[in-house]
CSV table of C-alpha atoms and ligand atoms in Angstrom, one decimal:
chain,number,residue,atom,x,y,z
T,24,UNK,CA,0.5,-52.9,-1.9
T,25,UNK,CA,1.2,-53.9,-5.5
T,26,UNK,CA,3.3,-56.5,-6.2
T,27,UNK,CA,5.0,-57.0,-9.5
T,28,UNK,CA,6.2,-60.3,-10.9
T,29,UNK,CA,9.1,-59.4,-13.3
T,30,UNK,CA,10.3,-61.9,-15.5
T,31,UNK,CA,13.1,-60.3,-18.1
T,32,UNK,CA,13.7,-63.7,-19.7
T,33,UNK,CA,15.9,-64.1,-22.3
T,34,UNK,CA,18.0,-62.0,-25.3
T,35,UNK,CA,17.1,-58.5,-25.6
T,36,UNK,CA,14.3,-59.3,-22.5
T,37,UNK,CA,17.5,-58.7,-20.3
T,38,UNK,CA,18.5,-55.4,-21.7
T,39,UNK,CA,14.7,-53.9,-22.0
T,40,UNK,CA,13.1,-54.8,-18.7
T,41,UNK,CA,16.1,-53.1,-16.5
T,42,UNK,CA,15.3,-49.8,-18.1
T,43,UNK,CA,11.3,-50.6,-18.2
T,44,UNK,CA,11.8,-50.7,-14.4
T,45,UNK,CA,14.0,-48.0,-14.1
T,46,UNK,CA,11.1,-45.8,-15.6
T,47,UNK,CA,8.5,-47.7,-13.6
T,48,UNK,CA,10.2,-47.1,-10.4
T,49,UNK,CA,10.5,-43.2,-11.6
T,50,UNK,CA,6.6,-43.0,-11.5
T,51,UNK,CA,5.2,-45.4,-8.7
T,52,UNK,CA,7.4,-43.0,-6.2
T,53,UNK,CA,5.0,-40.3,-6.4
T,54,UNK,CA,2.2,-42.6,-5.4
T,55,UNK,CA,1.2,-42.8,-2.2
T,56,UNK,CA,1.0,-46.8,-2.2
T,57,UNK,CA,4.7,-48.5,-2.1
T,58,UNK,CA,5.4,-50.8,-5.3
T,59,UNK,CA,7.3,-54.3,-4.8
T,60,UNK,CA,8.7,-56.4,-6.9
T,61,UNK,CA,10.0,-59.5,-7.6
T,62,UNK,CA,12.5,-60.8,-10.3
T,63,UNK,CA,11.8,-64.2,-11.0
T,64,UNK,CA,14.0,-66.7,-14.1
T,65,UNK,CA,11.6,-67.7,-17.3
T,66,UNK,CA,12.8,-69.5,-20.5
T,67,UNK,CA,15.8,-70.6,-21.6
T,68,UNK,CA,17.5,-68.8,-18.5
T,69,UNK,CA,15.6,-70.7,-16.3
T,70,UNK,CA,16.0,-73.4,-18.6
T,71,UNK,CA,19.9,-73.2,-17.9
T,72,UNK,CA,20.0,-72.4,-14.1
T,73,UNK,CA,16.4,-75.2,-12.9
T,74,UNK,CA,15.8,-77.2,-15.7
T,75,UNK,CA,12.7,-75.8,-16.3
T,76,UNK,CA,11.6,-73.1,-18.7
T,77,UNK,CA,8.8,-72.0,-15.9
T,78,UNK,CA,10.2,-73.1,-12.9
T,79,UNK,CA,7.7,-73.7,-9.6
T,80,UNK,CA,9.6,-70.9,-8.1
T,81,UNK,CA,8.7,-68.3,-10.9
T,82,UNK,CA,5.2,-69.3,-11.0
T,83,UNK,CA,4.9,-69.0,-7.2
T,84,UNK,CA,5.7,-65.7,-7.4
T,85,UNK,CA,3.1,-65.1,-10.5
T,86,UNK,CA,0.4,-66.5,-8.4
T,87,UNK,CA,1.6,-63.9,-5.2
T,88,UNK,CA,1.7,-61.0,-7.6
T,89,UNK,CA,-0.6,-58.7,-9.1
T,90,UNK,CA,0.1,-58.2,-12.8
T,91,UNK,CA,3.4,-60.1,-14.6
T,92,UNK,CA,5.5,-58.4,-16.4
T,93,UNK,CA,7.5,-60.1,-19.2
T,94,UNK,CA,10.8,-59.1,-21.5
T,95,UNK,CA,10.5,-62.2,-24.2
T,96,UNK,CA,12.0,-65.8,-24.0
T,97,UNK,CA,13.8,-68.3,-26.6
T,98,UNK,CA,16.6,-68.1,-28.5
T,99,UNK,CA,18.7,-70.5,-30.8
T,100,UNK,CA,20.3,-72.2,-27.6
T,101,UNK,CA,17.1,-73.6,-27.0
T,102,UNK,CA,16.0,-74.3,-30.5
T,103,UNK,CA,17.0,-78.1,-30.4
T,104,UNK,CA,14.6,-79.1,-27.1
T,105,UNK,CA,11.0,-81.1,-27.9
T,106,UNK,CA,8.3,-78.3,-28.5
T,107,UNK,CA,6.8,-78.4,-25.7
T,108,UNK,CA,10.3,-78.0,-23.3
T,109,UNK,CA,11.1,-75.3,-25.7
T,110,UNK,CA,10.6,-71.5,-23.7
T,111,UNK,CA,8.3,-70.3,-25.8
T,112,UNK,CA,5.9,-73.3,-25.7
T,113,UNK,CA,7.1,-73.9,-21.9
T,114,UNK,CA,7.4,-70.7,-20.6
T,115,UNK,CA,5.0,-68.4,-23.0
T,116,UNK,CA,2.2,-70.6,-23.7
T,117,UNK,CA,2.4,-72.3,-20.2
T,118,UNK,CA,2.0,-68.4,-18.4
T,119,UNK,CA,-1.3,-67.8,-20.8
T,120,UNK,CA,-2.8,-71.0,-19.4
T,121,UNK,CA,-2.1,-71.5,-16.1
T,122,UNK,CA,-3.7,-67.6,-15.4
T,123,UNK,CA,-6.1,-67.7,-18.2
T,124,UNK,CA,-4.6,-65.2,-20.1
T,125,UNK,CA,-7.2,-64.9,-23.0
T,126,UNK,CA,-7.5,-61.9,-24.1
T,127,UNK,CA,-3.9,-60.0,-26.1
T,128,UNK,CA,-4.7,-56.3,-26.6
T,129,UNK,CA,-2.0,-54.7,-29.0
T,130,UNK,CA,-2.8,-51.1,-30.0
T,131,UNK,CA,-1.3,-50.0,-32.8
T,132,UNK,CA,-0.9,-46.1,-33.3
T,133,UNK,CA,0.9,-43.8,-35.3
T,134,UNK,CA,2.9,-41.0,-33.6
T,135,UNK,CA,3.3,-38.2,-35.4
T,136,UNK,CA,7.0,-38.5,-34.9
T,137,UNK,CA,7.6,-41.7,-36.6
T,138,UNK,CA,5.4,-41.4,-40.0
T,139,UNK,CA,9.0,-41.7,-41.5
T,140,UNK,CA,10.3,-44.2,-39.6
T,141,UNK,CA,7.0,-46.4,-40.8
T,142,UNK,CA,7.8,-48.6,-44.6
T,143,UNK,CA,4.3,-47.2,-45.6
T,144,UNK,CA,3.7,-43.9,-47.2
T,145,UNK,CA,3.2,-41.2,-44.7
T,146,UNK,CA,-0.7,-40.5,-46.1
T,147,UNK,CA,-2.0,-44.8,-45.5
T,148,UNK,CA,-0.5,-44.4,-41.8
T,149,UNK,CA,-1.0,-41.0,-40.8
T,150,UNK,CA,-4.5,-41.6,-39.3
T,151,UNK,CA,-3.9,-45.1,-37.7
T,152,UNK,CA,-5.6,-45.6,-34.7
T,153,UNK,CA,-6.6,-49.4,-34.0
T,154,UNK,CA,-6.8,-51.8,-31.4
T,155,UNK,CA,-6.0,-55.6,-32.0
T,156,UNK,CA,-7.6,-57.9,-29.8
T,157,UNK,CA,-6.3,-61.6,-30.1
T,158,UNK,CA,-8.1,-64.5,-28.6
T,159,UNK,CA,-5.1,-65.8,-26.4
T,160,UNK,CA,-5.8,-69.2,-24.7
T,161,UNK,CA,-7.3,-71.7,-27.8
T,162,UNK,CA,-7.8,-72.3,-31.0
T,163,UNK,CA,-4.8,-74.1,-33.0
T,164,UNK,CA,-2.2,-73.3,-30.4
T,165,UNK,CA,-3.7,-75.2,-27.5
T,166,UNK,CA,-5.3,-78.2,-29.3
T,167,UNK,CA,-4.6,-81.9,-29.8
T,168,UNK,CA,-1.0,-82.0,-31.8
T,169,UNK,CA,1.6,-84.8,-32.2
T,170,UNK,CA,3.1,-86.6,-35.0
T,171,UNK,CA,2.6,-90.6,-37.1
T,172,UNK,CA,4.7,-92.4,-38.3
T,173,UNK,CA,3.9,-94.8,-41.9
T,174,UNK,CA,4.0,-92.8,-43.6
T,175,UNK,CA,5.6,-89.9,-41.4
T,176,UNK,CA,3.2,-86.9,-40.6
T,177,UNK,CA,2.5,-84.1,-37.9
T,178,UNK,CA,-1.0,-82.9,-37.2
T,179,UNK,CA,-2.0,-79.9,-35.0
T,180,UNK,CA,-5.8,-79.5,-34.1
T,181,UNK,CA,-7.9,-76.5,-33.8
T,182,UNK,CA,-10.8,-76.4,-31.2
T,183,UNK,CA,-13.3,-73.0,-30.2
T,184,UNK,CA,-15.2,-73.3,-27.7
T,185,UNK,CA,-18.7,-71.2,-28.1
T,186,UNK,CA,-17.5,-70.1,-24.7
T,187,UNK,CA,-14.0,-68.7,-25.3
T,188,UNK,CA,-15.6,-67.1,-28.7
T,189,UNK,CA,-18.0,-65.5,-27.1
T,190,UNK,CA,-15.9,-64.2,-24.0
T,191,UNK,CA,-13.3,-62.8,-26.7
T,192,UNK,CA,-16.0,-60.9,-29.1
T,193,UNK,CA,-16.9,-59.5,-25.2
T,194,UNK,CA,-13.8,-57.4,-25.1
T,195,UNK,CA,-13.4,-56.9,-28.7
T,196,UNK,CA,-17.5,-54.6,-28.5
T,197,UNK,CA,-16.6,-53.4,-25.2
T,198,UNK,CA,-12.9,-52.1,-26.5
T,199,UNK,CA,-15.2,-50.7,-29.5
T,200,UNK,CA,-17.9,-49.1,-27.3
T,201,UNK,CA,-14.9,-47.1,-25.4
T,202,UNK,CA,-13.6,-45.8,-29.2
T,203,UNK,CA,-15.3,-45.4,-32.3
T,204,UNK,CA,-17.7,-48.4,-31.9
T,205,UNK,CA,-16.5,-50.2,-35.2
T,206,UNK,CA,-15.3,-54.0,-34.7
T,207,UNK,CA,-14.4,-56.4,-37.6
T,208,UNK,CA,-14.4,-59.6,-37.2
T,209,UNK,CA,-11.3,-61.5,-38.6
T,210,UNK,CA,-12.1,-65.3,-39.5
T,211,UNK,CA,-11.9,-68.0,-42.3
T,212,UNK,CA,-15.2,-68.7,-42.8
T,213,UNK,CA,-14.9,-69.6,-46.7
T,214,UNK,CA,-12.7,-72.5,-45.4
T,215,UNK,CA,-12.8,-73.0,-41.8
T,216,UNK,CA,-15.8,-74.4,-39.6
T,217,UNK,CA,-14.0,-73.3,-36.6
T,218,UNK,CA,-14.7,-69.6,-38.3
T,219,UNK,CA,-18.3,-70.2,-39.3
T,220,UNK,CA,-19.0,-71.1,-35.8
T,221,UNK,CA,-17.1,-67.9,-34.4
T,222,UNK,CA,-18.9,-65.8,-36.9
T,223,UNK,CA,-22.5,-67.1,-35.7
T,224,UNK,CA,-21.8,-66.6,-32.0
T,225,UNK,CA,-20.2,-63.0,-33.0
T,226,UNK,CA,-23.4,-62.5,-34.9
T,227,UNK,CA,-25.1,-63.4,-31.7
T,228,UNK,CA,-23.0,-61.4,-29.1
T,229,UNK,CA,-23.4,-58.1,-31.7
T,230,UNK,CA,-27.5,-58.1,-30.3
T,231,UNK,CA,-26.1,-57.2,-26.9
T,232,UNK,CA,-24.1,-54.0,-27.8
T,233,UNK,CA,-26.8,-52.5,-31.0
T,234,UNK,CA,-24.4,-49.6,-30.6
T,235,UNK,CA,-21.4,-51.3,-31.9
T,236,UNK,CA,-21.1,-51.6,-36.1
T,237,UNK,CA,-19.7,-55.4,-36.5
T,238,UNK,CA,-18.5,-56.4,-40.0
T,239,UNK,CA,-16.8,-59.5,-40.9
T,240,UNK,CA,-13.1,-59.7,-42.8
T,241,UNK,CA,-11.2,-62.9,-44.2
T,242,UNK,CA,-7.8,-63.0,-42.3
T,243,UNK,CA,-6.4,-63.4,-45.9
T,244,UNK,CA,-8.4,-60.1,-46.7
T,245,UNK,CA,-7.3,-58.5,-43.4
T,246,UNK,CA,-3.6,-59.0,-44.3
T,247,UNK,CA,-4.4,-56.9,-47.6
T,248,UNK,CA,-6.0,-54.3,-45.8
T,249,UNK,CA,-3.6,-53.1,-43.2
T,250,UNK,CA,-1.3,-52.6,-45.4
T,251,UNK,CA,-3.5,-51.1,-48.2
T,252,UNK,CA,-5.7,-48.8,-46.1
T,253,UNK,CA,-4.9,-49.9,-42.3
T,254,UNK,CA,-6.8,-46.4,-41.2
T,255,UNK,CA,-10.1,-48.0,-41.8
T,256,UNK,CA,-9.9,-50.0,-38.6
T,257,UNK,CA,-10.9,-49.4,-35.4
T,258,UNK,CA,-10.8,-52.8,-33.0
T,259,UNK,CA,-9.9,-55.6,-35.2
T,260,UNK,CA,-10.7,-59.0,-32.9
T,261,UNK,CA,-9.6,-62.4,-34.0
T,262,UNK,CA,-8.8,-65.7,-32.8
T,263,UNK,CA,-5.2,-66.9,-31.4
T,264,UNK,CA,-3.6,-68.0,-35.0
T,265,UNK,CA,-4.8,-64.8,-37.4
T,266,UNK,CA,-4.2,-62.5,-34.2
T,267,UNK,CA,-0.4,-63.9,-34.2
T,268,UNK,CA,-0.2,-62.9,-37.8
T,269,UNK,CA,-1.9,-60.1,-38.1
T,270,UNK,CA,-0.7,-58.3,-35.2
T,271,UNK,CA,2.8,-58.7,-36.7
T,272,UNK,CA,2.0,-56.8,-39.4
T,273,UNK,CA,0.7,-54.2,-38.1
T,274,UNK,CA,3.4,-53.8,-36.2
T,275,UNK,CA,5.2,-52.7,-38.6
T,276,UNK,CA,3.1,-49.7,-39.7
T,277,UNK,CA,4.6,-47.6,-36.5
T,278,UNK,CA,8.1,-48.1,-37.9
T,279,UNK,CA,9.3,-50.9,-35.8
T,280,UNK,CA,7.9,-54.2,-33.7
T,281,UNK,CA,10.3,-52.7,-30.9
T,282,UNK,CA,7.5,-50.0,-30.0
T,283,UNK,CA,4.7,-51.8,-29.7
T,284,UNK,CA,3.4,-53.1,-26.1
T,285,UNK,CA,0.8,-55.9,-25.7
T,286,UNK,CA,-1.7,-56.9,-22.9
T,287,UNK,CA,-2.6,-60.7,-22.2
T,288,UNK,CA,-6.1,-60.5,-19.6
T,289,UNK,CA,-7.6,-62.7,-17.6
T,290,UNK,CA,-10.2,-63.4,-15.2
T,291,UNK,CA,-7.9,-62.3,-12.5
T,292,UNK,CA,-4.0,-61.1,-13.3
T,293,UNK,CA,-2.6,-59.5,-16.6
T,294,UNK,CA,0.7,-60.4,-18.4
T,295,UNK,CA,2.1,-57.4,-19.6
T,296,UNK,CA,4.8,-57.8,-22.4
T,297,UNK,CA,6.1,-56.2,-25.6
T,298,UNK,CA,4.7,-57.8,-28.6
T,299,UNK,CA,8.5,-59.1,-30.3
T,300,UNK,CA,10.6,-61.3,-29.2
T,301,UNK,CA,14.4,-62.3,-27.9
T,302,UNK,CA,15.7,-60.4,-30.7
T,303,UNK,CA,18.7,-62.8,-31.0
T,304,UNK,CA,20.8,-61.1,-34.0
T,305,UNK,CA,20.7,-58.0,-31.7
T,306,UNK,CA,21.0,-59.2,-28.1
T,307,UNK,CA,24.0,-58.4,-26.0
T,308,UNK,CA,24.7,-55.5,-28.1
T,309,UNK,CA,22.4,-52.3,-26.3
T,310,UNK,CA,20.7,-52.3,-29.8
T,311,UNK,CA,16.9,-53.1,-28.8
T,312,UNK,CA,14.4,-50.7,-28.5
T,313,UNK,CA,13.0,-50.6,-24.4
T,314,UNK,CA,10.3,-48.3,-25.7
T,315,UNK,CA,7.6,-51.4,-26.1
T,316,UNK,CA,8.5,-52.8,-23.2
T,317,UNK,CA,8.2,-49.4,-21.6
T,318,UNK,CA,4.8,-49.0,-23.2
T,319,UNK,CA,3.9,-52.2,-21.5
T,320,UNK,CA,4.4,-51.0,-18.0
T,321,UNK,CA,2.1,-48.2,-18.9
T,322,UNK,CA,-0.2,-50.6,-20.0
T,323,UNK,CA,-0.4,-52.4,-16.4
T,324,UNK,CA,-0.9,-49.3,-14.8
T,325,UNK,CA,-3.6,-48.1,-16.9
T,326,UNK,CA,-5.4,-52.0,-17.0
T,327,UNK,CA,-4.4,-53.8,-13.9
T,328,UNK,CA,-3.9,-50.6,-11.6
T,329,UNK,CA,-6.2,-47.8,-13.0
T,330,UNK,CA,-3.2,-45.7,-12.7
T,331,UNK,CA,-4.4,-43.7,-15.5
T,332,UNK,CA,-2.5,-40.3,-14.5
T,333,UNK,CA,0.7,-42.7,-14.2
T,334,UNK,CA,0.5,-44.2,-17.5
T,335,UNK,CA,-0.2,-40.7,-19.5
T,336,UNK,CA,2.9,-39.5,-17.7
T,337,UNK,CA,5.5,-42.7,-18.9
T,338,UNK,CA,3.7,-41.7,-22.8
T,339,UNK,CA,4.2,-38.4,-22.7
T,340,UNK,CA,7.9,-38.5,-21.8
T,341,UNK,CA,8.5,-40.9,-24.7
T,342,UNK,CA,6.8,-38.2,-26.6
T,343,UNK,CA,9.1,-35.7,-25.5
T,344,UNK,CA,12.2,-37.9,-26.4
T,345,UNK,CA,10.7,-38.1,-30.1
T,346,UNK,CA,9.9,-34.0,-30.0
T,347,UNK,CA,13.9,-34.0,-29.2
T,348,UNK,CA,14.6,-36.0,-32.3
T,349,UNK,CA,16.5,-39.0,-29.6
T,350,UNK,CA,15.8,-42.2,-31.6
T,351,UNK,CA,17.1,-45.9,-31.2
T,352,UNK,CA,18.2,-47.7,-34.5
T,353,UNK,CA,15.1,-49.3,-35.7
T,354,UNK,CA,13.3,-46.4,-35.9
T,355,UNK,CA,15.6,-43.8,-36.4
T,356,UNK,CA,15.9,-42.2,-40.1
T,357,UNK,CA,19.1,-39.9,-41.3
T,358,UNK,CA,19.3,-36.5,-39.2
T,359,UNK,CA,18.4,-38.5,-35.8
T,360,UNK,CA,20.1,-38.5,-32.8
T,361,UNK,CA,20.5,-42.2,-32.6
T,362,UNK,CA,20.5,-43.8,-28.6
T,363,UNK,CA,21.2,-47.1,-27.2
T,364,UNK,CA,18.9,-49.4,-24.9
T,365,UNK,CA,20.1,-47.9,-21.5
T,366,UNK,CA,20.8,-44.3,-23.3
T,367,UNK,CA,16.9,-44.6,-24.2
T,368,UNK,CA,16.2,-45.4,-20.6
T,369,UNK,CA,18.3,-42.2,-19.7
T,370,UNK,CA,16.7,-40.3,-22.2
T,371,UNK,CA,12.5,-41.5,-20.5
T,372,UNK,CA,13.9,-40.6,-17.3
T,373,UNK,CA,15.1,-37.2,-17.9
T,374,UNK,CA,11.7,-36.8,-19.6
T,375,UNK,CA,9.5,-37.7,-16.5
T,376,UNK,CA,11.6,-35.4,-14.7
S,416,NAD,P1,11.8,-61.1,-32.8
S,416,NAD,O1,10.7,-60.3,-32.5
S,416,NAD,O2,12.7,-61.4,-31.7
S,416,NAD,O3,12.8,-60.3,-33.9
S,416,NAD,C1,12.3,-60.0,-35.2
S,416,NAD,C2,13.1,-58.9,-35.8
S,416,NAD,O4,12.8,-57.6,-35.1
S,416,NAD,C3,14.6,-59.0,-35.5
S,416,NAD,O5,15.3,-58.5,-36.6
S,416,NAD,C4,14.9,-58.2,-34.3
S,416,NAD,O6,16.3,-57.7,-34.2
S,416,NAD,C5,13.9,-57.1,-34.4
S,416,NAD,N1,13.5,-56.6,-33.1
S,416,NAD,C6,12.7,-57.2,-32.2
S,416,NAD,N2,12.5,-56.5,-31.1
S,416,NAD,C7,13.2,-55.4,-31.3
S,416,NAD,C8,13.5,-54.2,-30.5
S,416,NAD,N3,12.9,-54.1,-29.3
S,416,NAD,N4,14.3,-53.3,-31.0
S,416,NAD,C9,14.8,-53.4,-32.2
S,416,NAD,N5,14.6,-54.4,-33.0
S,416,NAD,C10,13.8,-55.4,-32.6
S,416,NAD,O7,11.3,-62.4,-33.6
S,416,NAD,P2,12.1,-63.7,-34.0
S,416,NAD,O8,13.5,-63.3,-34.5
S,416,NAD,O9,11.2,-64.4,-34.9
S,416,NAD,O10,12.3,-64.6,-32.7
S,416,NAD,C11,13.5,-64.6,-31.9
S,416,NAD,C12,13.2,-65.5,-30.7
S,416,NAD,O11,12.2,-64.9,-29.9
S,416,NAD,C13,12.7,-66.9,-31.0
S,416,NAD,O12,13.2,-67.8,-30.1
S,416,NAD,C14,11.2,-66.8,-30.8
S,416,NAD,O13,10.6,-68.0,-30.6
S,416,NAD,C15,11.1,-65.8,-29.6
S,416,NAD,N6,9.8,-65.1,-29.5
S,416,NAD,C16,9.4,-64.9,-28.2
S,416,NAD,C17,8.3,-64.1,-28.0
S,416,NAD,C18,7.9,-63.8,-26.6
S,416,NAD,O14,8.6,-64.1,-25.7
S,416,NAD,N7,6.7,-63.2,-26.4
S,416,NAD,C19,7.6,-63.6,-29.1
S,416,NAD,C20,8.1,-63.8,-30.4
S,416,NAD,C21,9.2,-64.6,-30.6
């Protein structure tokens, strides 16, 4: 019986995971297995109500369940605590270690529907197709950091082991063997030793899969090219710093952060969340977009369940509300028949239907 930690979190997390549900519960009725679930407080709301941004309670339930699934956390209320109390440091950070959450996988496609909605000309997005794999659990986000004092300075480290380099670069050639077998490689190596060593042991890990084409990009480089020519990608893998950055950016191609869903692997359980965040300017206000975090829950049935069928269902709907011409605001261009969160909901679950 599948068990689902559900954590909305905080700002617009409230407003997207009710209707991400609503459309999961829509599709796991047809299975024959019965689907439970358990809400659970993360960030700054749990912040509020326990004191803690990941409460023993919350991560209890994590450790019960089979796959997480996550709205966003943080938010200006919360701004003020020390960095590490703080719910994205706390709450985010503290999820990808204590499960081992390595590996982010963020594809980024265009649908056909929203070439207008994306800031690029319709002929550099048209073809995208790419998969962004992020190394998750190291690198300058997990080192060594503090501050001095005399004179007054901060410091944050950045550590790879050849380990977690060479378990990443695993999933970014075994992503690629599944597609077009093309990785790049995304790395500092003109500046960074950290990146010299990752580019040896990727060199290294490319003998095992001869099938797979490996080239090597400068993250500087990498920011360039998706948004000069981002069709020329196929898996893009990185470590956790570049992978932050870069898979902002290409967010954007599709039109709008709010439609793009993210996977966070492990060993054992995955995290499934949308890739943006609180959205504070827009909380409270029906505004956000549920389709990434919608995405996400077909995401964890397609990678944590196998529930292929399932998934292809919850993406086809959304492609149906598109063919309709039902937008939400981020992505909608004049003509459109602009929704709200829950109206978006409404409109996925008429889909399915
Ligand atoms: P953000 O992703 O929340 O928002 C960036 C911009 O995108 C905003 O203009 C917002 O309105 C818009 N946006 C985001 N999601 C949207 C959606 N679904 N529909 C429509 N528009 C959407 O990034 P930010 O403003 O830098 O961060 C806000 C808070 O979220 C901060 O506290 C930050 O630390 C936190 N954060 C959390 C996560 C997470 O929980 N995984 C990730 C990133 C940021």
């Amino acid at each position: 019986m599948p068990n689902i930690a559900v954590l909305p979190g905080d700002g617009i997390g409230r407003e997207i995971m009710p209707q991400a549900l609503r459309v999961l519960q829509a599709v796991v009725k047809d299975l024959p297995e019965t689907w439970e679930f358990s809400e659970c407080l993360a960030g700054g709301a749990a912040i509020d109500a326990l004191g803690k941004a990941l409460p023993e309670e919350t991560l209890k339930v994590c450790h019960q369940a089979d796959a997480i699934l996550l709205g966003a956390v943080g938010g200006p209320k919360w701004d003020t605590l020390p960095g590490p109390e703080r719910p994205e440091m706390a709450a985010l950070l503290g999820l990808r270690k204590e499960f081992g959450l390595y590996a982010n996988i963020r594809p980024v496609k265009m649908l056909p529907y929203l070439l207008d909605a994306s800031p690029l000309k319709r002929e550099r997005v048209e073809n995208v197709d790419m998969v962004i794999i992020r190394e998750l659990n190291g690198g300058l986000y997990f080192g060594e950091k503090g501050r001095k004092t005399n004179p007054p300075a901060a410091y944050d480290t950045m550590i790879y082991s050849e380990d977690e380099i060479r378990r990443i670069l695993h999933v970014g050639f075994k992503t690629a063997q599944a597609r077009q077998k093309r990785l790049c490689s995304v790395d500092k190596a003109n500046v960074l030793e950290t990146s010299r060593f990752w580019r040896e042991v990727a060199n290294q890990v490319a003998t095992e899969y001869p099938d797979v084409e490996l080239s090597h990009m400068y993250a500087d480089n990498a920011g360039m090219q998706l948004i000069l020519n981002p069709s020329q990608f196929d898996v893009m893998v990185t470590d956790n710093t570049f992978g932050d950055l870069l898979s902002d950016i290409a967010s954007v191609l599709g039109g709008s952060i709010g439609m793009l869903s993210s996977a966070s692997l492990g060993e054992k359980i995955g995290l499934y969340e949308p890739a943006h965040g609180s959205a504070p300017d827009i909380a409270g206000k029906n505004l956000a977009n549920p389709l990434a975090m919608i995405l996400s829950v077909a995401s964890m049935l397609r990678h944590s369940f196998a529930r292929h069928e399932a998934a292809a269902k919850i993406e086809q709907a959304i492609d149906r509300v598109f063919a309709a011409g039902y937008r939400t605001g981020d992505i909608a261009k004049p003509g459109d028949k602009v929704l709200g969160t829950k109206e978006m909901g409404d409109a996925v679950l008429e889909a399915l239907r």
